[in-house]
């Protein structure tokens, strides 16, 4: 079973490799294969910035000594949007279907509740049925459609805007 933990600066190289592998494995991530040009030092600096922000986190899933998934929660920088956190999640295909995504969501929600975060939100491509199903099971609702939001494989696709209110 995968262990969950908060990202640290020393994870920069492995985290970057995980993100690049996810870019290769799935068309559901934002970046296309080879598009991620971040250096390890730039990634380390981004991690430092996230760790310094009270309403920002990345939770890692680690199995067999390697990073196999993550969930990032990035809160707003101003008083008016501080309690809103945007989510990005990715789990390697080899580890999908093992409950890692659900556990990452639960861990992020625990973190958010401790901080008094009110709103968790994400976008998902409308044809990503597996992702949508997970998000709905976790209590997220579709709030709208971002029409022709992304250009993927030679055509425009829509995304759902989904959110969960914590109270």
C-alpha atoms as a printed R data frame, in Angstrom:
    type eleno elety resid chain resno       x      y       z
1   ATOM     1    CA   UNK     A     1   0.000  0.000   0.000
2   ATOM     2    CA   UNK     A     2   1.229  3.470  -0.865
3   ATOM     3    CA   UNK     A     3   2.352  5.777   1.930
4   ATOM     4    CA   UNK     A     4   1.155  9.395   1.800
5   ATOM     5    CA   UNK     A     5   3.322 12.308   2.849
6   ATOM     6    CA   UNK     A     6   3.860 16.000   2.205
7   ATOM     7    CA   UNK     A     7   6.372 16.924  -0.463
8   ATOM     8    CA   UNK     A     8   9.825 18.142   0.602
9   ATOM     9    CA   UNK     A     9  12.497 20.078  -1.289
10  ATOM    10    CA   UNK     A    10  14.592 16.945  -1.716
11  ATOM    11    CA   UNK     A    11  11.718 15.365  -3.703
12  ATOM    12    CA   UNK     A    12  12.210 17.828  -6.578
13  ATOM    13    CA   UNK     A    13  13.949 15.456  -8.990
14  ATOM    14    CA   UNK     A    14  11.628 12.499  -8.363
15  ATOM    15    CA   UNK     A    15   8.528 14.714  -8.422
16  ATOM    16    CA   UNK     A    16   9.579 16.224 -11.736
17  ATOM    17    CA   UNK     A    17  10.145 12.714 -13.124
18  ATOM    18    CA   UNK     A    18   6.675 11.678 -11.880
19  ATOM    19    CA   UNK     A    19   5.042 14.665 -13.581
20  ATOM    20    CA   UNK     A    20   6.886 13.951 -16.833
21  ATOM    21    CA   UNK     A    21   5.815 10.310 -16.723
22  ATOM    22    CA   UNK     A    22   2.196 11.369 -16.156
23  ATOM    23    CA   UNK     A    23   2.495 13.751 -19.143
24  ATOM    24    CA   UNK     A    24   3.534 10.732 -21.238
25  ATOM    25    CA   UNK     A    25   0.987  8.240 -19.887
26  ATOM    26    CA   UNK     A    26  -2.247 10.175 -20.109
27  ATOM    27    CA   UNK     A    27  -3.910 12.820 -22.240
28  ATOM    28    CA   UNK     A    28  -5.788 14.066 -19.191
29  ATOM    29    CA   UNK     A    29  -2.940 16.151 -17.745
30  ATOM    30    CA   UNK     A    30  -2.506 19.736 -18.949
31  ATOM    31    CA   UNK     A    31   0.970 19.376 -20.449
32  ATOM    32    CA   UNK     A    32   1.743 17.299 -23.510
33  ATOM    33    CA   UNK     A    33   4.650 14.841 -23.602
34  ATOM    34    CA   UNK     A    34   7.942 16.745 -23.750
35  ATOM    35    CA   UNK     A    35   6.333 20.110 -22.991
36  ATOM    36    CA   UNK     A    36   7.468 20.220 -19.340
37  ATOM    37    CA   UNK     A    37  10.830 22.037 -19.493
38  ATOM    38    CA   UNK     A    38  11.209 22.717 -15.775
39  ATOM    39    CA   UNK     A    39  14.694 22.084 -14.372
40  ATOM    40    CA   UNK     A    40  15.250 20.287 -11.077
41  ATOM    41    CA   UNK     A    41  16.356 23.567  -9.481
42  ATOM    42    CA   UNK     A    42  13.248 25.364 -10.762
43  ATOM    43    CA   UNK     A    43  11.123 22.536  -9.382
44  ATOM    44    CA   UNK     A    44  12.915 22.770  -6.046
45  ATOM    45    CA   UNK     A    45  12.141 26.501  -5.945
46  ATOM    46    CA   UNK     A    46   8.452 25.856  -6.729
47  ATOM    47    CA   UNK     A    47   8.328 23.343  -3.893
48  ATOM    48    CA   UNK     A    48   9.914 25.891  -1.544
49  ATOM    49    CA   UNK     A    49   7.258 28.431  -2.556
50  ATOM    50    CA   UNK     A    50   4.460 25.921  -1.967
51  ATOM    51    CA   UNK     A    51   5.846 24.866   1.407
52  ATOM    52    CA   UNK     A    52   6.087 28.544   2.423
53  ATOM    53    CA   UNK     A    53   2.404 29.169   1.600
54  ATOM    54    CA   UNK     A    54   0.026 28.289   4.422
55  ATOM    55    CA   UNK     A    55  -2.788 27.411   2.006
56  ATOM    56    CA   UNK     A    56  -0.699 25.424  -0.468
57  ATOM    57    CA   UNK     A    57   0.450 21.811  -0.361
58  ATOM    58    CA   UNK     A    58   1.445 18.802  -2.407
59  ATOM    59    CA   UNK     A    59   0.769 15.373  -0.941
60  ATOM    60    CA   UNK     A    60   2.725 12.492  -2.439
61  ATOM    61    CA   UNK     A    61   1.886  8.813  -2.740
62  ATOM    62    CA   UNK     A    62   5.000  6.656  -2.360
63  ATOM    63    CA   UNK     A    63   5.098  2.917  -3.120
64  ATOM    64    CA   UNK     A    64   8.120  0.655  -3.219
65  ATOM    65    CA   UNK     A    65  10.373  3.667  -2.657
66  ATOM    66    CA   UNK     A    66   9.144  5.649  -5.664
67  ATOM    67    CA   UNK     A    67   6.639  8.435  -6.203
68  ATOM    68    CA   UNK     A    68   3.497  7.020  -7.811
69  ATOM    69    CA   UNK     A    69   1.013  9.861  -7.443
70  ATOM    70    CA   UNK     A    70   0.299 13.277  -6.015
71  ATOM    71    CA   UNK     A    71  -2.387 15.775  -5.251
72  ATOM    72    CA   UNK     A    72  -1.597 19.482  -5.250
73  ATOM    73    CA   UNK     A    73  -3.783 22.033  -3.511
74  ATOM    74    CA   UNK     A    74  -3.002 25.638  -4.368
75  ATOM    75    CA   UNK     A    75  -4.915 28.299  -2.476
76  ATOM    76    CA   UNK     A    76  -5.425 31.901  -3.479
77  ATOM    77    CA   UNK     A    77  -2.943 34.616  -2.548
78  ATOM    78    CA   UNK     A    78  -5.414 37.253  -1.369
79  ATOM    79    CA   UNK     A    79  -7.890 37.556   1.493
80  ATOM    80    CA   UNK     A    80 -10.844 37.195  -0.886
81  ATOM    81    CA   UNK     A    81  -9.671 33.893  -2.410
82  ATOM    82    CA   UNK     A    82  -7.454 32.482   0.356
83  ATOM    83    CA   UNK     A    83 -10.061 29.898   1.385
84  ATOM    84    CA   UNK     A    84 -10.434 28.566  -2.170
85  ATOM    85    CA   UNK     A    85  -7.996 25.827  -3.204
86  ATOM    86    CA   UNK     A    86  -7.499 24.585  -6.775
87  ATOM    87    CA   UNK     A    87  -6.599 20.891  -7.077
88  ATOM    88    CA   UNK     A    88  -4.466 18.917  -9.531
89  ATOM    89    CA   UNK     A    89  -4.116 15.158  -9.121
90  ATOM    90    CA   UNK     A    90  -2.186 12.463 -10.945
91  ATOM    91    CA   UNK     A    91  -1.589  8.753 -10.285
92  ATOM    92    CA   UNK     A    92   0.596  6.547 -12.461
93  ATOM    93    CA   UNK     A    93  -1.439  4.124 -14.577
94  ATOM    94    CA   UNK     A    94   0.366  1.147 -13.044
95  ATOM    95    CA   UNK     A    95  -1.053  2.176  -9.644
96  ATOM    96    CA   UNK     A    96  -4.541  3.266 -10.703
97  ATOM    97    CA   UNK     A    97  -7.526  1.370  -9.351
98  ATOM    98    CA   UNK     A    98  -5.825  0.800  -5.981
99  ATOM    99    CA   UNK     A    99  -7.601  3.554  -4.045
100 ATOM   100    CA   UNK     A   100  -4.629  5.937  -4.134
101 ATOM   101    CA   UNK     A   101  -6.633  8.760  -5.712
102 ATOM   102    CA   UNK     A   102  -9.335  8.465  -3.062
103 ATOM   103    CA   UNK     A   103  -6.762  8.443  -0.269
104 ATOM   104    CA   UNK     A   104  -5.034 11.513  -1.746
105 ATOM   105    CA   UNK     A   105  -8.359 13.369  -1.864
106 ATOM   106    CA   UNK     A   106  -9.152 12.413   1.731
107 ATOM   107    CA   UNK     A   107  -5.711 13.568   2.912
108 ATOM   108    CA   UNK     A   108  -6.073 16.875   1.077
109 ATOM   109    CA   UNK     A   109  -9.530 17.402   2.539
110 ATOM   110    CA   UNK     A   110  -8.233 16.754   6.082
111 ATOM   111    CA   UNK     A   111  -5.503 19.336   5.465
112 ATOM   112    CA   UNK     A   112  -8.060 21.821   4.097
113 ATOM   113    CA   UNK     A   113 -10.461 21.386   7.016
114 ATOM   114    CA   UNK     A   114  -7.606 21.989   9.507
115 ATOM   115    CA   UNK     A   115  -6.852 25.284   7.730
116 ATOM   116    CA   UNK     A   116 -10.461 26.410   7.496
117 ATOM   117    CA   UNK     A   117 -10.492 26.180   3.685
118 ATOM   118    CA   UNK     A   118 -14.051 26.562   2.392
119 ATOM   119    CA   UNK     A   119 -13.885 25.559  -1.287
120 ATOM   120    CA   UNK     A   120 -11.985 22.866  -3.178
121 ATOM   121    CA   UNK     A   121 -12.163 23.091  -6.968
122 ATOM   122    CA   UNK     A   122 -10.770 21.438 -10.071
123 ATOM   123    CA   UNK     A   123 -11.225 21.143 -13.807
124 ATOM   124    CA   UNK     A   124 -11.576 17.857 -15.676
125 ATOM   125    CA   UNK     A   125 -11.871 17.029 -19.360
126 ATOM   126    CA   UNK     A   126 -15.469 16.054 -20.039
127 ATOM   127    CA   UNK     A   127 -14.464 12.714 -21.588
128 ATOM   128    CA   UNK     A   128 -12.381 11.678 -18.529
129 ATOM   129    CA   UNK     A   129 -15.125  9.426 -17.162
130 ATOM   130    CA   UNK     A   130 -12.895  7.672 -14.640
131 ATOM   131    CA   UNK     A   131 -11.755 10.980 -13.150
132 ATOM   132    CA   UNK     A   132 -15.264 12.436 -13.095
133 ATOM   133    CA   UNK     A   133 -16.569  9.318 -11.355
134 ATOM   134    CA   UNK     A   134 -13.885  9.584  -8.640
135 ATOM   135    CA   UNK     A   135 -14.509 13.288  -8.121
136 ATOM   136    CA   UNK     A   136 -18.253 12.747  -7.811
137 ATOM   137    CA   UNK     A   137 -17.723  9.907  -5.303
138 ATOM   138    CA   UNK     A   138 -15.577 12.338  -3.305
139 ATOM   139    CA   UNK     A   139 -18.450 14.854  -3.202
140 ATOM   140    CA   UNK     A   140 -17.513 17.196  -6.067
141 ATOM   141    CA   UNK     A   141 -20.280 18.606  -8.234
142 ATOM   142    CA   UNK     A   142 -20.186 19.948 -11.771
143 ATOM   143    CA   UNK     A   143 -20.689 23.702 -11.642
144 ATOM   144    CA   UNK     A   144 -20.255 24.476 -15.303
145 ATOM   145    CA   UNK     A   145 -18.651 23.700 -18.616
146 ATOM   146    CA   UNK     A   146 -15.624 25.470 -20.043
147 ATOM   147    CA   UNK     A   147 -16.402 25.053 -23.747
148 ATOM   148    CA   UNK     A   148 -13.526 24.433 -26.179
149 ATOM   149    CA   UNK     A   149 -11.167 25.021 -23.263
150 ATOM   150    CA   UNK     A   150  -8.231 22.886 -24.409
151 ATOM   151    CA   UNK     A   151  -6.741 21.922 -27.775
152 ATOM   152    CA   UNK     A   152  -5.905 18.208 -27.549
153 ATOM   153    CA   UNK     A   153  -4.954 15.838 -30.361
154 ATOM   154    CA   UNK     A   154  -5.978 18.280 -33.083
155 ATOM   155    CA   UNK     A   155  -9.350 19.282 -31.672
156 ATOM   156    CA   UNK     A   156 -10.972 21.384 -28.994
157 ATOM   157    CA   UNK     A   157 -12.412 19.736 -25.917
158 ATOM   158    CA   UNK     A   158 -14.602 20.928 -23.079
159 ATOM   159    CA   UNK     A   159 -13.785 20.772 -19.403
160 ATOM   160    CA   UNK     A   160 -16.080 20.580 -16.424
161 ATOM   161    CA   UNK     A   161 -15.530 22.969 -13.569
162 ATOM   162    CA   UNK     A   162 -16.169 20.940 -10.391
163 ATOM   163    CA   UNK     A   163 -16.114 21.958  -6.737
164 ATOM   164    CA   UNK     A   164 -16.824 20.812  -3.217
165 ATOM   165    CA   UNK     A   165 -17.762 23.131  -0.364
166 ATOM   166    CA   UNK     A   166 -16.391 22.161   3.042
167 ATOM   167    CA   UNK     A   167 -18.673 24.207   5.243
